[in-house]
C-alpha cells in the first residue's frame, strides 16, 4: 500500500467516496484537478471530517490532498472505514438537507423567495419522515416478519383451496349431487330463517317484559298519587267544619 503513487491513492480515496455516495463514482484521470479537489473537499465537509494533519493550515491540507500525499490521504481513509455506516447515512441525509445559497438580491424576487420557502418546508418534512422511519426500525418493526406472515397466509389459503377442491370432487362423484347441494342450501337457508325467527321472538318477549314493567311502575305512581290526594282531602275537611 505504501508503494502506491499519489494518483492511485486519490483514485482509491475517490472509490471509497463512491461507496458512501455513488455520485462520486468516476475516473479522476478524466476530471479537472481543480474540480476534483473542490468536489472532495466539499464532500469531506458534508461528512464533517476534521483533518488530523494540517488542521491549523487549511491551505496545506488542500495542497496535500491535491498532490495525493500519504500523511493527508491515510488518515482520511482510516476515518472513512471506521465510520462507514454512519457516513453513508450522513451522506444520504445531506442530499436532502443541504441549504442552497441564494444571493440576497435574487431572494428579492417573489417566485424565488417562495420556492426557497417551499424548499425549507420540504426539508423539515423530510426530517420528520426520516425520524419516523428510524423510530420504526428501532421499535421492532420488521418487513421480514410481515412478508413471512403473508407467505404463511398464502400457504393456508392454498391448502384451503385444495381441501375445497377435494370436497367438491367428492361431492360431484355422488349421484344426484346437484339435488343434494340444492337441498343442503335450502336447509341452510331454512335454519338461518329459523334462527332469525327465534331472535325476533326473544326480542318481542323482551319488549313485552319491558312494557309490563313500565305499566307496573305507572300503576304504582298512580296509586301513590291517589293516596296523597286522599290524604290531603281528609285533612282539609275538619278545617271547613270548624270554619
PDB file of C-alpha atoms in Angstrom:
ATOM      1  CA  UNK A   1       0.000   0.000   0.000  1.00  0.00           C
ATOM      2  CA  UNK A   2       2.919   2.329   0.739  1.00  0.00           C
ATOM      3  CA  UNK A   3       4.214   1.822  -2.786  1.00  0.00           C
ATOM      4  CA  UNK A   4       1.108   3.315  -4.409  1.00  0.00           C
ATOM      5  CA  UNK A   5       1.616   6.521  -6.337  1.00  0.00           C
ATOM      6  CA  UNK A   6      -0.362   9.701  -5.486  1.00  0.00           C
ATOM      7  CA  UNK A   7      -2.794   9.351  -8.391  1.00  0.00           C
ATOM      8  CA  UNK A   8      -3.659   5.792  -7.382  1.00  0.00           C
ATOM      9  CA  UNK A   9      -4.152   6.888  -3.771  1.00  0.00           C
ATOM     10  CA  UNK A  10      -6.513   9.619  -4.890  1.00  0.00           C
ATOM     11  CA  UNK A  11      -8.443   7.118  -7.010  1.00  0.00           C
ATOM     12  CA  UNK A  12      -8.734   4.772  -4.014  1.00  0.00           C
ATOM     13  CA  UNK A  13      -9.979   7.660  -1.888  1.00  0.00           C
ATOM     14  CA  UNK A  14     -12.487   8.539  -4.569  1.00  0.00           C
ATOM     15  CA  UNK A  15     -13.639   4.905  -4.784  1.00  0.00           C
ATOM     16  CA  UNK A  16     -14.314   4.938  -1.046  1.00  0.00           C
ATOM     17  CA  UNK A  17     -16.261   8.165  -1.532  1.00  0.00           C
ATOM     18  CA  UNK A  18     -18.295   6.363  -4.202  1.00  0.00           C
ATOM     19  CA  UNK A  19     -19.033   3.564  -1.736  1.00  0.00           C
ATOM     20  CA  UNK A  20     -20.566   6.158   0.564  1.00  0.00           C
ATOM     21  CA  UNK A  21     -22.249   8.118  -2.205  1.00  0.00           C
ATOM     22  CA  UNK A  22     -22.441   6.619  -5.739  1.00  0.00           C
ATOM     23  CA  UNK A  23     -22.422  10.122  -7.230  1.00  0.00           C
ATOM     24  CA  UNK A  24     -18.650  10.135  -6.757  1.00  0.00           C
ATOM     25  CA  UNK A  25     -18.120   7.069  -8.924  1.00  0.00           C
ATOM     26  CA  UNK A  26     -15.795   8.257 -11.694  1.00  0.00           C
ATOM     27  CA  UNK A  27     -12.257   8.081 -13.036  1.00  0.00           C
ATOM     28  CA  UNK A  28     -10.323  11.024 -11.597  1.00  0.00           C
ATOM     29  CA  UNK A  29      -7.974  10.952 -14.591  1.00  0.00           C
ATOM     30  CA  UNK A  30     -10.866  12.296 -16.650  1.00  0.00           C
ATOM     31  CA  UNK A  31     -11.594  15.099 -14.194  1.00  0.00           C
ATOM     32  CA  UNK A  32     -10.016  18.513 -13.948  1.00  0.00           C
ATOM     33  CA  UNK A  33      -7.688  18.539 -10.883  1.00  0.00           C
ATOM     34  CA  UNK A  34      -9.183  21.750  -9.528  1.00  0.00           C
ATOM     35  CA  UNK A  35     -12.729  20.413  -9.905  1.00  0.00           C
ATOM     36  CA  UNK A  36     -11.656  17.188  -8.239  1.00  0.00           C
ATOM     37  CA  UNK A  37     -10.214  18.844  -5.150  1.00  0.00           C
ATOM     38  CA  UNK A  38     -13.244  21.129  -4.787  1.00  0.00           C
ATOM     39  CA  UNK A  39     -15.550  18.114  -5.013  1.00  0.00           C
ATOM     40  CA  UNK A  40     -13.542  16.109  -2.485  1.00  0.00           C
ATOM     41  CA  UNK A  41     -13.222  18.983  -0.028  1.00  0.00           C
ATOM     42  CA  UNK A  42     -16.946  19.677  -0.287  1.00  0.00           C
ATOM     43  CA  UNK A  43     -17.767  16.040   0.368  1.00  0.00           C
ATOM     44  CA  UNK A  44     -15.416  15.882   3.350  1.00  0.00           C
ATOM     45  CA  UNK A  45     -17.111  18.974   4.730  1.00  0.00           C
ATOM     46  CA  UNK A  46     -20.522  17.327   4.265  1.00  0.00           C
ATOM     47  CA  UNK A  47     -19.228  14.263   6.125  1.00  0.00           C
ATOM     48  CA  UNK A  48     -17.887  16.610   8.840  1.00  0.00           C
ATOM     49  CA  UNK A  49     -14.329  15.352   8.590  1.00  0.00           C
ATOM     50  CA  UNK A  50     -11.809  17.122  10.811  1.00  0.00           C
ATOM     51  CA  UNK A  51      -8.240  16.860   9.479  1.00  0.00           C
ATOM     52  CA  UNK A  52      -5.608  15.469  11.814  1.00  0.00           C
ATOM     53  CA  UNK A  53      -2.870  16.709   9.510  1.00  0.00           C
ATOM     54  CA  UNK A  54      -2.713  20.376   8.594  1.00  0.00           C
ATOM     55  CA  UNK A  55      -5.744  21.189  10.733  1.00  0.00           C
ATOM     56  CA  UNK A  56      -4.315  24.600  11.568  1.00  0.00           C
ATOM     57  CA  UNK A  57      -3.412  25.257   7.942  1.00  0.00           C
ATOM     58  CA  UNK A  58      -6.312  24.647   5.501  1.00  0.00           C
ATOM     59  CA  UNK A  59      -4.161  25.561   2.518  1.00  0.00           C
ATOM     60  CA  UNK A  60      -1.592  22.919   3.433  1.00  0.00           C
ATOM     61  CA  UNK A  61      -4.333  20.307   3.786  1.00  0.00           C
ATOM     62  CA  UNK A  62      -5.773  21.302   0.427  1.00  0.00           C
ATOM     63  CA  UNK A  63      -2.383  21.132  -1.223  1.00  0.00           C
ATOM     64  CA  UNK A  64      -1.678  17.745   0.327  1.00  0.00           C
ATOM     65  CA  UNK A  65      -4.994  16.449  -0.985  1.00  0.00           C
ATOM     66  CA  UNK A  66      -4.292  17.735  -4.493  1.00  0.00           C
ATOM     67  CA  UNK A  67      -0.894  16.050  -4.537  1.00  0.00           C
ATOM     68  CA  UNK A  68      -2.176  12.810  -3.015  1.00  0.00           C
ATOM     69  CA  UNK A  69       0.195  12.958  -0.057  1.00  0.00           C
ATOM     70  CA  UNK A  70       0.074   9.915   2.220  1.00  0.00           C
ATOM     71  CA  UNK A  71       0.026  11.886   5.526  1.00  0.00           C
ATOM     72  CA  UNK A  72      -3.185  13.505   4.267  1.00  0.00           C
ATOM     73  CA  UNK A  73      -4.831  10.573   2.462  1.00  0.00           C
ATOM     74  CA  UNK A  74      -4.174   7.816   5.021  1.00  0.00           C
ATOM     75  CA  UNK A  75      -5.978   9.479   7.979  1.00  0.00           C
ATOM     76  CA  UNK A  76      -8.957  10.224   5.733  1.00  0.00           C
ATOM     77  CA  UNK A  77      -9.192   6.599   4.604  1.00  0.00           C
ATOM     78  CA  UNK A  78      -8.872   5.323   8.162  1.00  0.00           C
ATOM     79  CA  UNK A  79     -11.637   7.647   9.359  1.00  0.00           C
ATOM     80  CA  UNK A  80     -13.901   6.662   6.462  1.00  0.00           C
ATOM     81  CA  UNK A  81     -13.517   2.929   7.079  1.00  0.00           C
ATOM     82  CA  UNK A  82     -14.088   3.294  10.818  1.00  0.00           C
ATOM     83  CA  UNK A  83     -17.342   5.239  10.364  1.00  0.00           C
ATOM     84  CA  UNK A  84     -18.669   3.814   7.100  1.00  0.00           C
ATOM     85  CA  UNK A  85     -22.271   3.108   8.191  1.00  0.00           C
ATOM     86  CA  UNK A  86     -22.755   6.468   9.893  1.00  0.00           C
ATOM     87  CA  UNK A  87     -21.172   8.302   6.983  1.00  0.00           C
ATOM     88  CA  UNK A  88     -23.478   6.609   4.485  1.00  0.00           C
ATOM     89  CA  UNK A  89     -26.453   7.827   6.483  1.00  0.00           C
ATOM     90  CA  UNK A  90     -24.949  11.303   6.785  1.00  0.00           C
ATOM     91  CA  UNK A  91     -24.279  11.483   3.054  1.00  0.00           C
ATOM     92  CA  UNK A  92     -27.803  10.295   2.296  1.00  0.00           C
ATOM     93  CA  UNK A  93     -29.348  12.948   4.526  1.00  0.00           C
ATOM     94  CA  UNK A  94     -27.066  15.631   3.138  1.00  0.00           C
ATOM     95  CA  UNK A  95     -28.573  15.117  -0.312  1.00  0.00           C
ATOM     96  CA  UNK A  96     -31.859  16.489   1.038  1.00  0.00           C
ATOM     97  CA  UNK A  97     -30.801  18.726   3.906  1.00  0.00           C
ATOM     98  CA  UNK A  98     -28.148  20.948   2.344  1.00  0.00           C
ATOM     99  CA  UNK A  99     -29.289  24.536   2.067  1.00  0.00           C
ATOM    100  CA  UNK A 100     -28.941  26.242  -1.291  1.00  0.00           C
ATOM    101  CA  UNK A 101     -27.015  29.503  -1.090  1.00  0.00           C
ATOM    102  CA  UNK A 102     -29.082  32.142  -2.859  1.00  0.00           C
ATOM    103  CA  UNK A 103     -27.780  35.711  -3.174  1.00  0.00           C
ATOM    104  CA  UNK A 104     -29.916  38.230  -1.267  1.00  0.00           C
ATOM    105  CA  UNK A 105     -30.668  40.211  -4.417  1.00  0.00           C
ATOM    106  CA  UNK A 106     -32.205  37.110  -6.022  1.00  0.00           C
ATOM    107  CA  UNK A 107     -34.268  36.371  -2.926  1.00  0.00           C
ATOM    108  CA  UNK A 108     -35.969  39.696  -3.539  1.00  0.00           C
ATOM    109  CA  UNK A 109     -37.720  38.014  -6.463  1.00  0.00           C
ATOM    110  CA  UNK A 110     -41.099  36.745  -5.223  1.00  0.00           C
ATOM    111  CA  UNK A 111     -41.029  33.470  -7.172  1.00  0.00           C
ATOM    112  CA  UNK A 112     -37.521  32.596  -5.997  1.00  0.00           C
ATOM    113  CA  UNK A 113     -38.400  33.569  -2.441  1.00  0.00           C
ATOM    114  CA  UNK A 114     -41.496  31.342  -2.464  1.00  0.00           C
ATOM    115  CA  UNK A 115     -39.531  28.427  -3.931  1.00  0.00           C
ATOM    116  CA  UNK A 116     -36.858  28.838  -1.271  1.00  0.00           C
ATOM    117  CA  UNK A 117     -39.508  28.855   1.452  1.00  0.00           C
ATOM    118  CA  UNK A 118     -41.153  25.743  -0.001  1.00  0.00           C
ATOM    119  CA  UNK A 119     -37.745  24.073  -0.169  1.00  0.00           C
ATOM    120  CA  UNK A 120     -37.225  24.767   3.527  1.00  0.00           C
ATOM    121  CA  UNK A 121     -40.640  23.340   4.414  1.00  0.00           C
ATOM    122  CA  UNK A 122     -39.917  20.176   2.434  1.00  0.00           C
ATOM    123  CA  UNK A 123     -36.613  19.801   4.268  1.00  0.00           C
ATOM    124  CA  UNK A 124     -38.424  19.911   7.607  1.00  0.00           C
ATOM    125  CA  UNK A 125     -40.955  17.340   6.390  1.00  0.00           C
ATOM    126  CA  UNK A 126     -38.123  15.078   5.276  1.00  0.00           C
ATOM    127  CA  UNK A 127     -36.529  15.330   8.729  1.00  0.00           C
ATOM    128  CA  UNK A 128     -39.776  14.247  10.378  1.00  0.00           C
ATOM    129  CA  UNK A 129     -40.275  11.359   7.945  1.00  0.00           C
ATOM    130  CA  UNK A 130     -36.715  10.185   8.492  1.00  0.00           C
ATOM    131  CA  UNK A 131     -37.127  10.321  12.277  1.00  0.00           C
ATOM    132  CA  UNK A 132     -40.299   8.257  11.994  1.00  0.00           C
ATOM    133  CA  UNK A 133     -38.504   5.729   9.795  1.00  0.00           C
ATOM    134  CA  UNK A 134     -35.680   5.390  12.311  1.00  0.00           C
ATOM    135  CA  UNK A 135     -38.218   5.006  15.113  1.00  0.00           C
ATOM    136  CA  UNK A 136     -39.932   2.177  13.243  1.00  0.00           C
ATOM    137  CA  UNK A 137     -36.607   0.462  12.649  1.00  0.00           C
ATOM    138  CA  UNK A 138     -35.752   0.536  16.356  1.00  0.00           C
ATOM    139  CA  UNK A 139     -39.255  -0.363  17.566  1.00  0.00           C
ATOM    140  CA  UNK A 140     -39.072  -3.930  16.278  1.00  0.00           C
ATOM    141  CA  UNK A 141     -40.952  -3.218  13.078  1.00  0.00           C
ATOM    142  CA  UNK A 142     -39.798  -5.820  10.579  1.00  0.00           C
ATOM    143  CA  UNK A 143     -40.843  -6.092   6.969  1.00  0.00           C
ATOM    144  CA  UNK A 144     -39.348  -9.587   7.019  1.00  0.00           C
ATOM    145  CA  UNK A 145     -41.859 -10.719   9.638  1.00  0.00           C
ATOM    146  CA  UNK A 146     -44.726  -9.221   7.652  1.00  0.00           C
ATOM    147  CA  UNK A 147     -43.551 -10.980   4.495  1.00  0.00           C
ATOM    148  CA  UNK A 148     -43.309 -14.230   6.458  1.00  0.00           C
ATOM    149  CA  UNK A 149     -46.886 -13.797   7.712  1.00  0.00           C
ATOM    150  CA  UNK A 150     -48.075 -13.147   4.159  1.00  0.00           C
ATOM    151  CA  UNK A 151     -46.340 -16.311   2.937  1.00  0.00           C
ATOM    152  CA  UNK A 152     -47.954 -18.320   5.745  1.00  0.00           C
ATOM    153  CA  UNK A 153     -51.388 -16.934   4.908  1.00  0.00           C
ATOM    154  CA  UNK A 154     -50.871 -17.730   1.240  1.00  0.00           C
ATOM    155  CA  UNK A 155     -49.922 -21.305   2.179  1.00  0.00           C
ATOM    156  CA  UNK A 156     -53.035 -21.623   4.334  1.00  0.00           C
ATOM    157  CA  UNK A 157     -55.150 -20.249   1.505  1.00  0.00           C
ATOM    158  CA  UNK A 158     -53.640 -22.745  -0.919  1.00  0.00           C
ATOM    159  CA  UNK A 159     -54.284 -25.634   1.478  1.00  0.00           C
ATOM    160  CA  UNK A 160     -57.864 -24.479   1.992  1.00  0.00           C
ATOM    161  CA  UNK A 161     -58.380 -24.226  -1.774  1.00  0.00           C
ATOM    162  CA  UNK A 162     -57.079 -27.766  -2.239  1.00  0.00           C
ATOM    163  CA  UNK A 163     -59.360 -29.002   0.530  1.00  0.00           C
ATOM    164  CA  UNK A 164     -62.370 -27.339  -1.076  1.00  0.00           C
ATOM    165  CA  UNK A 165     -61.443 -28.892  -4.425  1.00  0.00           C
ATOM    166  CA  UNK A 166     -61.222 -32.352  -2.846  1.00  0.00           C
ATOM    167  CA  UNK A 167     -64.611 -31.960  -1.184  1.00  0.00           C
ATOM    168  CA  UNK A 168     -66.138 -30.625  -4.395  1.00  0.00           C
ATOM    169  CA  UNK A 169     -64.805 -33.567  -6.418  1.00  0.00           C
ATOM    170  CA  UNK A 170     -66.027 -35.980  -3.763  1.00  0.00           C
ATOM    171  CA  UNK A 171     -69.498 -34.459  -3.860  1.00  0.00           C
ATOM    172  CA  UNK A 172     -69.584 -34.390  -7.652  1.00  0.00           C
ATOM    173  CA  UNK A 173     -68.864 -38.117  -7.723  1.00  0.00           C
ATOM    174  CA  UNK A 174     -72.080 -38.786  -5.798  1.00  0.00           C
ATOM    175  CA  UNK A 175     -75.219 -39.487  -7.827  1.00  0.00           C
ATOM    176  CA  UNK A 176     -77.690 -36.575  -7.950  1.00  0.00           C
ATOM    177  CA  UNK A 177     -75.136 -34.388  -6.208  1.00  0.00           C
ATOM    178  CA  UNK A 178     -76.730 -31.240  -7.624  1.00  0.00           C
ATOM    179  CA  UNK A 179     -80.032 -32.045  -5.901  1.00  0.00           C
ATOM    180  CA  UNK A 180     -78.159 -32.789  -2.691  1.00  0.00           C
ATOM    181  CA  UNK A 181     -76.321 -29.472  -2.890  1.00  0.00           C
ATOM    182  CA  UNK A 182     -79.603 -27.677  -3.569  1.00  0.00           C
ATOM    183  CA  UNK A 183     -81.247 -29.433  -0.631  1.00  0.00           C
ATOM    184  CA  UNK A 184     -78.315 -28.576   1.624  1.00  0.00           C
ATOM    185  CA  UNK A 185     -78.515 -24.951   0.511  1.00  0.00           C
ATOM    186  CA  UNK A 186     -82.264 -24.839   1.199  1.00  0.00           C
ATOM    187  CA  UNK A 187     -81.692 -26.453   4.594  1.00  0.00           C
ATOM    188  CA  UNK A 188     -79.085 -23.835   5.446  1.00  0.00           C
ATOM    189  CA  UNK A 189     -81.453 -21.044   4.395  1.00  0.00           C
ATOM    190  CA  UNK A 190     -84.284 -22.585   6.452  1.00  0.00           C
ATOM    191  CA  UNK A 191     -82.035 -22.824   9.507  1.00  0.00           C
ATOM    192  CA  UNK A 192     -80.970 -19.210   9.085  1.00  0.00           C
ATOM    193  CA  UNK A 193     -84.629 -18.173   8.860  1.00  0.00           C
ATOM    194  CA  UNK A 194     -85.424 -20.251  11.946  1.00  0.00           C
ATOM    195  CA  UNK A 195     -82.593 -18.537  13.815  1.00  0.00           C
ATOM    196  CA  UNK A 196     -83.908 -15.136  12.738  1.00  0.00           C
ATOM    197  CA  UNK A 197     -87.438 -16.027  13.909  1.00  0.00           C
ATOM    198  CA  UNK A 198     -86.127 -17.195  17.271  1.00  0.00           C
ATOM    199  CA  UNK A 199     -84.230 -13.966  17.686  1.00  0.00           C
ATOM    200  CA  UNK A 200     -87.350 -11.978  16.783  1.00  0.00           C
ATOM    201  CA  UNK A 201     -89.360 -13.925  19.375  1.00  0.00           C
ATOM    202  CA  UNK A 202     -86.707 -13.219  22.015  1.00  0.00           C
ATOM    203  CA  UNK A 203     -86.728  -9.524  21.115  1.00  0.00           C
ATOM    204  CA  UNK A 204     -90.534  -9.382  21.302  1.00  0.00           C
ATOM    205  CA  UNK A 205     -90.559 -11.147  24.682  1.00  0.00           C
ATOM    206  CA  UNK A 206     -88.016  -8.659  25.979  1.00  0.00           C
ATOM    207  CA  UNK A 207     -90.141  -5.794  24.705  1.00  0.00           C
ATOM    208  CA  UNK A 208     -93.213  -7.306  26.405  1.00  0.00           C
ATOM    209  CA  UNK A 209     -91.347  -7.657  29.706  1.00  0.00           C
ATOM    210  CA  UNK A 210     -90.169  -4.059  29.499  1.00  0.00           C
ATOM    211  CA  UNK A 211     -93.708  -2.900  28.667  1.00  0.00           C
ATOM    212  CA  UNK A 212     -95.175  -4.785  31.653  1.00  0.00           C
ATOM    213  CA  UNK A 213     -92.517  -3.367  33.967  1.00  0.00           C
ATOM    214  CA  UNK A 214     -93.244   0.132  32.699  1.00  0.00           C
ATOM    215  CA  UNK A 215     -97.002  -0.426  33.165  1.00  0.00           C
ATOM    216  CA  UNK A 216     -96.482  -1.621  36.725  1.00  0.00           C
ATOM    217  CA  UNK A 217     -94.344   1.424  37.534  1.00  0.00           C
ATOM    218  CA  UNK A 218     -97.024   3.731  36.144  1.00  0.00           C
ATOM    219  CA  UNK A 219     -99.721   1.902  38.126  1.00  0.00           C
ATOM    220  CA  UNK A 220     -97.695   2.317  41.295  1.00  0.00           C
ATOM    221  CA  UNK A 221     -97.139   6.003  40.579  1.00  0.00           C
ATOM    222  CA  UNK A 222    -100.894   6.476  40.008  1.00  0.00           C
ATOM    223  CA  UNK A 223    -101.670   4.659  43.240  1.00  0.00           C
ATOM    224  CA  UNK A 224     -99.223   6.814  45.167  1.00  0.00           C
ATOM    225  CA  UNK A 225    -100.696   9.960  43.644  1.00  0.00           C
ATOM    226  CA  UNK A 226    -104.236   8.947  44.603  1.00  0.00           C
ATOM    227  CA  UNK A 227    -103.141   8.133  48.151  1.00  0.00           C
ATOM    228  CA  UNK A 228    -101.578  11.552  48.512  1.00  0.00           C
ATOM    229  CA  UNK A 229    -104.741  13.167  47.135  1.00  0.00           C
ATOM    230  CA  UNK A 230    -106.980  11.352  49.612  1.00  0.00           C
ATOM    231  CA  UNK A 231    -104.760  12.331  52.497  1.00  0.00           C
ATOM    232  CA  UNK A 232    -104.905  15.963  51.515  1.00  0.00           C
ATOM    233  CA  UNK A 233    -108.727  15.937  51.181  1.00  0.00           C
ATOM    234  CA  UNK A 234    -109.185  14.215  54.523  1.00  0.00           C
ATOM    235  CA  UNK A 235    -107.088  16.798  56.334  1.00  0.00           C
ATOM    236  CA  UNK A 236    -108.913  19.716  54.752  1.00  0.00           C
ATOM    237  CA  UNK A 237    -112.488  18.625  55.731  1.00  0.00           C
ATOM    238  CA  UNK A 238    -112.244  19.249  59.507  1.00  0.00           C
ATOM    239  CA  UNK A 239    -110.961  22.701  58.821  1.00  0.00           C
ATOM    240  CA  UNK A 240    -114.058  23.505  56.760  1.00  0.00           C
ATOM    241  CA  UNK A 241    -116.323  22.234  59.547  1.00  0.00           C
ATOM    242  CA  UNK A 242    -114.604  24.401  62.106  1.00  0.00           C
ATOM    243  CA  UNK A 243    -114.963  27.433  59.904  1.00  0.00           C
TER     244      UNK A 243
END
